[in-house]
Amino acid sequence: MLMGYSSFGPVMVAVMIFAFALAIVVYFIPSIVAYARRTQNFLAIFLLNLFLGWSLLGWVGSLIWALLDEKKGYAYMQVPVAAPNNSSLSPQPRAIMTAPPTPSSTAVFCPHCGHAVGPEDLFCAHCGHALRQPPEK
Ligand SMILES: [Zn+2]
């Protein structure tokens, strides 16, 4: 016999739904602020809000971030356009651009996967790509 708990009135249900919706809105206030301010890092703020908003620190942090983040200004929209580059002038693949920067100037990178390899290696230790043709007779 669950006396008192067996019958929620429709008003009580409505109040609970309203409170739930209100909690959702309050929960996503940082994302709403970030969206309204058209911040640069809206997606990051939203994800922080979504995954860490349940903790007070994450919620306050994402809210502060949303308030302090730079707006998407005109300068931000000016993405530097790459100069027209005729690929016929540079036939070699530019795989080295994906390689991580290294302080050593003598480092050699695999042209296949970009992994750092030794200057004397015949094969890439990462993907097995032949770095040079074996000496033929
Ligand atoms: Zn490789």
CSV table of N, CA and C and ligand atoms in Angstrom, one decimal:
chain,number,residue,atom,x,y,z
A,1,MET,N,0.9,-1.2,0.0
A,1,MET,CA,0.0,0.0,0.0
A,1,MET,C,0.9,1.2,0.0
A,2,LEU,N,1.0,1.8,-1.2
A,2,LEU,CA,1.8,3.1,-1.3
A,2,LEU,C,0.9,4.3,-1.1
A,3,MET,N,0.6,4.6,0.1
A,3,MET,CA,-0.3,5.7,0.3
A,3,MET,C,0.4,7.0,0.0
A,4,GLY,N,-0.3,7.8,-0.8
A,4,GLY,CA,0.2,9.2,-1.1
A,4,GLY,C,1.1,9.2,-2.3
A,5,TYR,N,1.8,8.1,-2.7
A,5,TYR,CA,2.7,8.1,-3.8
A,5,TYR,C,2.0,7.5,-5.1
A,6,SER,N,0.8,7.0,-4.9
A,6,SER,CA,0.3,6.2,-6.1
A,6,SER,C,-0.4,7.1,-7.1
A,7,SER,N,-0.7,8.4,-6.6
A,7,SER,CA,-1.5,9.2,-7.5
A,7,SER,C,-0.9,10.6,-7.6
A,8,PHE,N,-0.1,10.8,-8.7
A,8,PHE,CA,0.3,12.2,-9.0
A,8,PHE,C,-0.8,12.9,-9.7
A,9,GLY,N,-1.1,14.1,-9.2
A,9,GLY,CA,-2.1,14.8,-10.0
A,9,GLY,C,-1.6,15.4,-11.2
A,10,PRO,N,-2.4,15.8,-12.2
A,10,PRO,CA,-1.9,16.3,-13.4
A,10,PRO,C,-1.2,17.6,-13.2
A,11,VAL,N,-1.5,18.4,-12.2
A,11,VAL,CA,-0.8,19.6,-11.9
A,11,VAL,C,0.6,19.3,-11.5
A,12,MET,N,0.8,18.2,-10.7
A,12,MET,CA,2.1,17.8,-10.2
A,12,MET,C,3.0,17.4,-11.4
A,13,VAL,N,2.3,16.7,-12.3
A,13,VAL,CA,3.1,16.2,-13.5
A,13,VAL,C,3.5,17.4,-14.3
A,14,ALA,N,2.6,18.4,-14.5
A,14,ALA,CA,2.9,19.6,-15.3
A,14,ALA,C,4.1,20.3,-14.6
A,15,VAL,N,4.0,20.4,-13.3
A,15,VAL,CA,5.1,21.1,-12.6
A,15,VAL,C,6.4,20.4,-12.8
A,16,MET,N,6.4,19.1,-12.7
A,16,MET,CA,7.6,18.3,-12.9
A,16,MET,C,8.2,18.5,-14.3
A,17,ILE,N,7.3,18.5,-15.3
A,17,ILE,CA,7.8,18.7,-16.7
A,17,ILE,C,8.4,20.1,-16.8
A,18,PHE,N,7.7,21.1,-16.3
A,18,PHE,CA,8.2,22.4,-16.4
A,18,PHE,C,9.5,22.6,-15.7
A,19,ALA,N,9.6,22.0,-14.5
A,19,ALA,CA,10.9,22.0,-13.8
A,19,ALA,C,12.0,21.3,-14.5
A,20,PHE,N,11.7,20.2,-15.2
A,20,PHE,CA,12.7,19.5,-16.0
A,20,PHE,C,13.1,20.4,-17.2
A,21,ALA,N,12.2,21.0,-17.9
A,21,ALA,CA,12.5,21.8,-19.0
A,21,ALA,C,13.3,23.0,-18.5
A,22,LEU,N,13.0,23.6,-17.4
A,22,LEU,CA,13.7,24.7,-16.9
A,22,LEU,C,15.1,24.3,-16.5
A,23,ALA,N,15.3,23.1,-16.0
A,23,ALA,CA,16.6,22.6,-15.6
A,23,ALA,C,17.5,22.4,-16.9
A,24,ILE,N,16.8,21.9,-18.0
A,24,ILE,CA,17.6,21.8,-19.2
A,24,ILE,C,18.0,23.1,-19.7
A,25,VAL,N,17.1,24.1,-19.7
A,25,VAL,CA,17.5,25.5,-20.2
A,25,VAL,C,18.6,26.0,-19.3
A,26,VAL,N,18.5,25.9,-18.0
A,26,VAL,CA,19.5,26.4,-17.1
A,26,VAL,C,20.9,25.7,-17.4
A,27,TYR,N,20.7,24.4,-17.6
A,27,TYR,CA,22.0,23.6,-17.9
A,27,TYR,C,22.7,24.1,-19.1
A,28,PHE,N,22.0,24.5,-20.1
A,28,PHE,CA,22.6,24.9,-21.4
A,28,PHE,C,22.7,26.4,-21.5
A,29,ILE,N,22.6,27.1,-20.4
A,29,ILE,CA,22.8,28.6,-20.5
A,29,ILE,C,24.2,29.0,-21.1
A,30,PRO,N,25.3,28.3,-20.7
A,30,PRO,CA,26.6,28.7,-21.3
A,30,PRO,C,26.5,28.5,-22.8
A,31,SER,N,25.9,27.4,-23.3
A,31,SER,CA,25.9,27.2,-24.8
A,31,SER,C,25.0,28.3,-25.4
A,32,ILE,N,23.9,28.6,-24.7
A,32,ILE,CA,23.0,29.6,-25.3
A,32,ILE,C,23.7,31.0,-25.4
A,33,VAL,N,24.5,31.3,-24.3
A,33,VAL,CA,25.2,32.5,-24.3
A,33,VAL,C,26.3,32.5,-25.4
A,34,ALA,N,27.0,31.4,-25.6
A,34,ALA,CA,28.0,31.3,-26.6
A,34,ALA,C,27.4,31.4,-28.0
A,35,TYR,N,26.2,30.8,-28.2
A,35,TYR,CA,25.6,30.9,-29.5
A,35,TYR,C,25.1,32.3,-29.8
A,36,ALA,N,24.5,33.0,-28.7
A,36,ALA,CA,24.0,34.3,-28.9
A,36,ALA,C,25.1,35.3,-29.2
A,37,ARG,N,26.3,35.0,-28.6
A,37,ARG,CA,27.5,35.9,-28.9
A,37,ARG,C,28.2,35.6,-30.1
A,38,ARG,N,27.9,34.5,-30.8
A,38,ARG,CA,28.6,34.1,-32.0
A,38,ARG,C,30.1,33.9,-31.7
A,39,THR,N,30.4,33.2,-30.6
A,39,THR,CA,31.8,33.1,-30.3
A,39,THR,C,32.5,32.1,-31.2
A,40,GLN,N,33.8,32.3,-31.2
A,40,GLN,CA,34.6,31.5,-32.1
A,40,GLN,C,34.6,30.0,-31.7
A,41,ASN,N,34.6,29.8,-30.4
A,41,ASN,CA,34.7,28.4,-30.0
A,41,ASN,C,33.4,27.9,-29.5
A,42,PHE,N,32.3,28.2,-30.2
A,42,PHE,CA,31.0,27.8,-29.8
A,42,PHE,C,30.9,26.2,-29.6
A,43,LEU,N,31.5,25.5,-30.6
A,43,LEU,CA,31.4,24.1,-30.5
A,43,LEU,C,32.1,23.5,-29.3
A,44,ALA,N,33.3,24.1,-29.0
A,44,ALA,CA,34.1,23.6,-27.8
A,44,ALA,C,33.3,23.9,-26.6
A,45,ILE,N,32.8,25.1,-26.5
A,45,ILE,CA,32.0,25.5,-25.3
A,45,ILE,C,30.8,24.6,-25.2
A,46,PHE,N,30.1,24.3,-26.2
A,46,PHE,CA,29.0,23.5,-26.2
A,46,PHE,C,29.3,22.1,-25.7
A,47,LEU,N,30.5,21.6,-26.1
A,47,LEU,CA,30.9,20.2,-25.7
A,47,LEU,C,31.2,20.2,-24.2
A,48,LEU,N,32.0,21.3,-23.8
A,48,LEU,CA,32.3,21.4,-22.4
A,48,LEU,C,31.1,21.5,-21.6
A,49,ASN,N,30.1,22.3,-22.1
A,49,ASN,CA,28.9,22.4,-21.3
A,49,ASN,C,28.1,21.1,-21.3
A,50,LEU,N,28.1,20.4,-22.4
A,50,LEU,CA,27.4,19.2,-22.5
A,50,LEU,C,27.9,18.1,-21.6
A,51,PHE,N,29.3,17.9,-21.6
A,51,PHE,CA,29.9,16.8,-20.9
A,51,PHE,C,30.3,17.1,-19.4
A,52,LEU,N,30.6,18.4,-19.2
A,52,LEU,CA,31.0,18.8,-17.8
A,52,LEU,C,30.1,19.7,-17.1
A,53,GLY,N,29.0,20.0,-17.8
A,53,GLY,CA,28.1,21.0,-17.2
A,53,GLY,C,27.4,20.5,-15.9
A,54,TRP,N,27.4,19.2,-15.8
A,54,TRP,CA,26.7,18.6,-14.6
A,54,TRP,C,27.5,19.0,-13.3
A,55,SER,N,28.8,19.2,-13.5
A,55,SER,CA,29.6,19.6,-12.4
A,55,SER,C,29.6,21.2,-12.4
A,56,LEU,N,29.5,21.7,-11.2
A,56,LEU,CA,29.4,23.2,-11.1
A,56,LEU,C,30.6,23.8,-11.7
A,57,LEU,N,31.8,23.2,-11.6
A,57,LEU,CA,33.0,23.8,-12.1
A,57,LEU,C,32.9,23.9,-13.6
A,58,GLY,N,32.5,22.8,-14.2
A,58,GLY,CA,32.4,22.7,-15.7
A,58,GLY,C,31.3,23.7,-16.2
A,59,TRP,N,30.2,23.8,-15.5
A,59,TRP,CA,29.2,24.7,-15.9
A,59,TRP,C,29.6,26.2,-15.8
A,60,VAL,N,30.2,26.5,-14.7
A,60,VAL,CA,30.7,27.9,-14.5
A,60,VAL,C,31.8,28.2,-15.5
A,61,GLY,N,32.7,27.2,-15.6
A,61,GLY,CA,33.8,27.4,-16.6
A,61,GLY,C,33.3,27.7,-18.0
A,62,SER,N,32.4,26.9,-18.4
A,62,SER,CA,31.9,27.0,-19.8
A,62,SER,C,31.1,28.3,-19.9
A,63,LEU,N,30.5,28.8,-18.9
A,63,LEU,CA,29.7,30.0,-18.9
A,63,LEU,C,30.7,31.2,-19.0
A,64,ILE,N,31.8,31.1,-18.2
A,64,ILE,CA,32.8,32.2,-18.3
A,64,ILE,C,33.5,32.2,-19.6
A,65,TRP,N,33.8,31.0,-20.1
A,65,TRP,CA,34.4,30.9,-21.5
A,65,TRP,C,33.4,31.6,-22.5
A,66,ALA,N,32.1,31.2,-22.4
A,66,ALA,CA,31.2,31.8,-23.4
A,66,ALA,C,31.1,33.3,-23.3
A,67,LEU,N,31.3,33.8,-22.1
A,67,LEU,CA,31.2,35.3,-21.9
A,67,LEU,C,32.5,36.0,-22.4
A,68,LEU,N,33.7,35.3,-22.2
A,68,LEU,CA,34.9,35.9,-22.5
A,68,LEU,C,35.5,35.6,-23.9
A,69,ASP,N,34.9,34.6,-24.6
A,69,ASP,CA,35.4,34.2,-25.8
A,69,ASP,C,35.3,35.3,-26.9
A,70,GLU,N,36.2,35.3,-27.8
A,70,GLU,CA,36.2,36.3,-28.9
A,70,GLU,C,35.0,36.0,-29.8
A,71,LYS,N,34.4,37.1,-30.2
A,71,LYS,CA,33.4,37.0,-31.2
A,71,LYS,C,34.0,36.7,-32.6
A,72,LYS,N,33.2,36.1,-33.4
A,72,LYS,CA,33.6,35.9,-34.8
A,72,LYS,C,33.6,37.2,-35.5
A,73,GLY,N,34.7,37.8,-35.6
A,73,GLY,CA,34.8,39.1,-36.2
A,73,GLY,C,35.1,39.0,-37.7
A,74,TYR,N,35.2,40.2,-38.4
A,74,TYR,CA,35.5,40.1,-39.8
A,74,TYR,C,36.9,39.6,-40.0
A,75,ALA,N,37.8,39.9,-39.1
A,75,ALA,CA,39.2,39.4,-39.3
A,75,ALA,C,39.2,37.8,-39.3
A,76,TYR,N,38.3,37.3,-38.4
A,76,TYR,CA,38.3,35.8,-38.3
A,76,TYR,C,37.8,35.2,-39.6
A,77,MET,N,37.0,35.9,-40.3
A,77,MET,CA,36.4,35.4,-41.5
A,77,MET,C,37.4,35.4,-42.7
A,78,GLN,N,38.4,36.2,-42.5
A,78,GLN,CA,39.4,36.3,-43.6
A,78,GLN,C,40.4,35.2,-43.5
A,79,VAL,N,40.0,34.1,-44.0
A,79,VAL,CA,40.9,32.9,-44.1
A,79,VAL,C,41.9,33.1,-45.2
A,80,PRO,N,43.2,33.0,-44.9
A,80,PRO,CA,44.2,33.3,-45.9
A,80,PRO,C,44.0,32.2,-47.0
A,81,VAL,N,43.8,32.7,-48.2
A,81,VAL,CA,43.6,31.8,-49.3
A,81,VAL,C,45.0,31.3,-49.8
A,82,ALA,N,45.1,30.1,-50.0
A,82,ALA,CA,46.4,29.5,-50.5
A,82,ALA,C,46.7,30.0,-51.9
A,83,ALA,N,47.9,30.4,-52.1
A,83,ALA,CA,48.3,30.9,-53.4
A,83,ALA,C,48.1,29.8,-54.4
A,84,PRO,N,47.6,30.2,-55.6
A,84,PRO,CA,47.4,29.2,-56.6
A,84,PRO,C,48.7,28.4,-57.0
A,85,ASN,N,48.7,27.2,-56.8
A,85,ASN,CA,49.9,26.4,-56.9
A,85,ASN,C,49.7,25.4,-58.0
A,86,ASN,N,50.5,25.5,-59.1
A,86,ASN,CA,50.4,24.6,-60.2
A,86,ASN,C,51.1,23.3,-59.7
A,87,SER,N,50.3,22.2,-59.6
A,87,SER,CA,50.9,21.0,-59.1
A,87,SER,C,51.9,20.4,-60.1
A,88,SER,N,51.8,20.9,-61.4
A,88,SER,CA,52.8,20.3,-62.3
A,88,SER,C,54.2,20.8,-62.1
A,89,LEU,N,54.3,21.9,-61.3
A,89,LEU,CA,55.7,22.4,-61.1
A,89,LEU,C,56.3,21.7,-59.9
A,90,SER,N,55.5,21.1,-59.1
A,90,SER,CA,56.0,20.3,-57.9
A,90,SER,C,55.4,19.0,-57.9
A,91,PRO,N,55.9,18.0,-58.6
A,91,PRO,CA,55.3,16.7,-58.7
A,91,PRO,C,55.5,15.9,-57.5
A,92,GLN,N,56.5,16.2,-56.6
A,92,GLN,CA,56.7,15.4,-55.5
A,92,GLN,C,55.6,15.5,-54.4
A,93,PRO,N,55.2,14.4,-53.9
A,93,PRO,CA,54.2,14.5,-52.8
A,93,PRO,C,54.7,15.3,-51.6
A,94,ARG,N,53.8,16.1,-51.0
A,94,ARG,CA,54.2,16.9,-49.9
A,94,ARG,C,53.8,16.2,-48.6
A,95,ALA,N,54.2,15.0,-48.5
A,95,ALA,CA,53.9,14.2,-47.3
A,95,ALA,C,54.7,14.7,-46.1
A,96,ILE,N,55.8,15.4,-46.4
A,96,ILE,CA,56.6,15.9,-45.2
A,96,ILE,C,55.9,17.0,-44.4
A,97,MET,N,54.9,17.6,-45.0
A,97,MET,CA,54.2,18.7,-44.3
A,97,MET,C,53.4,18.1,-43.2
A,98,THR,N,53.0,16.8,-43.3
A,98,THR,CA,52.2,16.2,-42.2
A,98,THR,C,53.1,15.7,-41.1
A,99,ALA,N,54.4,15.6,-41.3
A,99,ALA,CA,55.3,15.1,-40.3
A,99,ALA,C,55.4,16.1,-39.2
A,100,PRO,N,55.5,15.6,-37.9
A,100,PRO,CA,55.7,16.5,-36.8
A,100,PRO,C,57.0,17.2,-36.9
A,101,PRO,N,57.0,18.5,-36.4
A,101,PRO,CA,58.3,19.2,-36.5
A,101,PRO,C,59.3,18.6,-35.6
A,102,THR,N,60.5,18.6,-36.0
A,102,THR,CA,61.6,18.0,-35.3
A,102,THR,C,62.8,19.0,-35.2
A,103,PRO,N,63.5,19.0,-34.1
A,103,PRO,CA,64.6,19.9,-34.0
A,103,PRO,C,65.8,19.5,-34.8
A,104,SER,N,65.8,18.2,-35.1
A,104,SER,CA,67.0,17.7,-35.9
A,104,SER,C,66.7,18.0,-37.4
A,105,SER,N,67.8,18.6,-38.0
A,105,SER,CA,67.6,18.9,-39.4
A,105,SER,C,68.0,17.8,-40.3
A,106,THR,N,68.6,16.7,-39.7
A,106,THR,CA,69.0,15.6,-40.5
A,106,THR,C,67.9,14.5,-40.5
A,107,ALA,N,66.8,14.7,-39.9
A,107,ALA,CA,65.7,13.7,-39.8
A,107,ALA,C,65.1,13.5,-41.2
A,108,VAL,N,64.8,12.2,-41.4
A,108,VAL,CA,64.2,11.8,-42.7
A,108,VAL,C,62.8,11.2,-42.3
A,109,PHE,N,61.9,11.6,-43.2
A,109,PHE,CA,60.5,11.1,-43.0
A,109,PHE,C,60.1,10.2,-44.1
A,110,CYS,N,59.3,9.2,-43.7
A,110,CYS,CA,58.8,8.3,-44.7
A,110,CYS,C,57.8,9.0,-45.6
A,111,PRO,N,58.0,8.9,-46.9
A,111,PRO,CA,57.1,9.6,-47.9
A,111,PRO,C,55.7,9.0,-47.9
A,112,HIS,N,55.6,7.8,-47.3
A,112,HIS,CA,54.3,7.1,-47.4
A,112,HIS,C,53.4,7.5,-46.2
A,113,CYS,N,53.9,7.5,-45.0
A,113,CYS,CA,53.1,7.8,-43.8
A,113,CYS,C,53.6,9.0,-43.0
A,114,GLY,N,54.8,9.5,-43.4
A,114,GLY,CA,55.3,10.7,-42.6
A,114,GLY,C,56.0,10.4,-41.3
A,115,HIS,N,56.1,9.1,-41.0
A,115,HIS,CA,56.8,8.7,-39.8
A,115,HIS,C,58.3,9.0,-39.9
A,116,ALA,N,58.9,9.4,-38.8
A,116,ALA,CA,60.3,9.7,-38.8
A,116,ALA,C,61.1,8.4,-38.9
A,117,VAL,N,62.0,8.3,-39.8
A,117,VAL,CA,62.8,7.2,-40.0
A,117,VAL,C,64.3,7.6,-40.0
A,118,GLY,N,65.2,6.6,-39.8
A,118,GLY,CA,66.6,6.9,-39.8
A,118,GLY,C,67.1,7.2,-41.2
A,119,PRO,N,68.1,8.0,-41.3
A,119,PRO,CA,68.6,8.4,-42.6
A,119,PRO,C,69.2,7.2,-43.4
A,120,GLU,N,69.6,6.1,-42.7
A,120,GLU,CA,70.1,4.9,-43.4
A,120,GLU,C,69.1,3.8,-43.6
A,121,ASP,N,67.9,4.0,-43.1
A,121,ASP,CA,66.9,2.9,-43.1
A,121,ASP,C,66.5,2.7,-44.6
A,122,LEU,N,66.3,1.4,-44.8
A,122,LEU,CA,65.8,1.0,-46.2
A,122,LEU,C,64.3,0.9,-46.2
A,123,PHE,N,63.7,0.6,-45.0
A,123,PHE,CA,62.3,0.5,-45.0
A,123,PHE,C,61.8,1.3,-43.8
A,124,CYS,N,60.6,1.9,-43.9
A,124,CYS,CA,60.0,2.6,-42.9
A,124,CYS,C,59.6,1.6,-41.8
A,125,ALA,N,60.0,1.9,-40.5
A,125,ALA,CA,59.7,1.0,-39.4
A,125,ALA,C,58.2,1.1,-39.0
A,126,HIS,N,57.5,2.1,-39.5
A,126,HIS,CA,56.1,2.4,-39.1
A,126,HIS,C,55.2,1.6,-40.1
A,127,CYS,N,55.4,1.8,-41.4
A,127,CYS,CA,54.5,1.2,-42.3
A,127,CYS,C,55.1,0.2,-43.3
A,128,GLY,N,56.4,0.1,-43.2
A,128,GLY,CA,57.1,-0.8,-44.1
A,128,GLY,C,57.4,-0.4,-45.5
A,129,HIS,N,57.1,0.9,-45.7
A,129,HIS,CA,57.3,1.4,-47.1
A,129,HIS,C,58.8,1.5,-47.4
A,130,ALA,N,59.1,1.0,-48.6
A,130,ALA,CA,60.5,1.0,-49.1
A,130,ALA,C,61.0,2.5,-49.3
A,131,LEU,N,62.0,2.8,-48.5
A,131,LEU,CA,62.5,4.2,-48.5
A,131,LEU,C,63.4,4.5,-49.7
A,132,ARG,N,64.0,3.4,-50.1
A,132,ARG,CA,64.9,3.6,-51.3
A,132,ARG,C,65.0,2.2,-52.0
A,133,GLN,N,65.4,2.2,-53.2
A,133,GLN,CA,65.5,1.0,-54.0
A,133,GLN,C,66.8,0.3,-53.5
A,134,PRO,N,66.7,-1.0,-53.3
A,134,PRO,CA,67.9,-1.8,-52.9
A,134,PRO,C,68.8,-1.7,-54.1
A,135,PRO,N,70.1,-1.7,-53.8
A,135,PRO,CA,71.1,-1.7,-54.9
A,135,PRO,C,71.0,-2.9,-55.8
A,136,GLU,N,70.8,-2.6,-57.1
A,136,GLU,CA,70.7,-3.7,-58.0
A,136,GLU,C,72.0,-4.0,-58.7
A,137,LYS,N,72.2,-5.2,-59.1
A,137,LYS,CA,73.4,-5.7,-59.7
A,137,LYS,C,73.4,-5.3,-61.2
B,1,ZN,ZN,56.0,4.8,-43.5
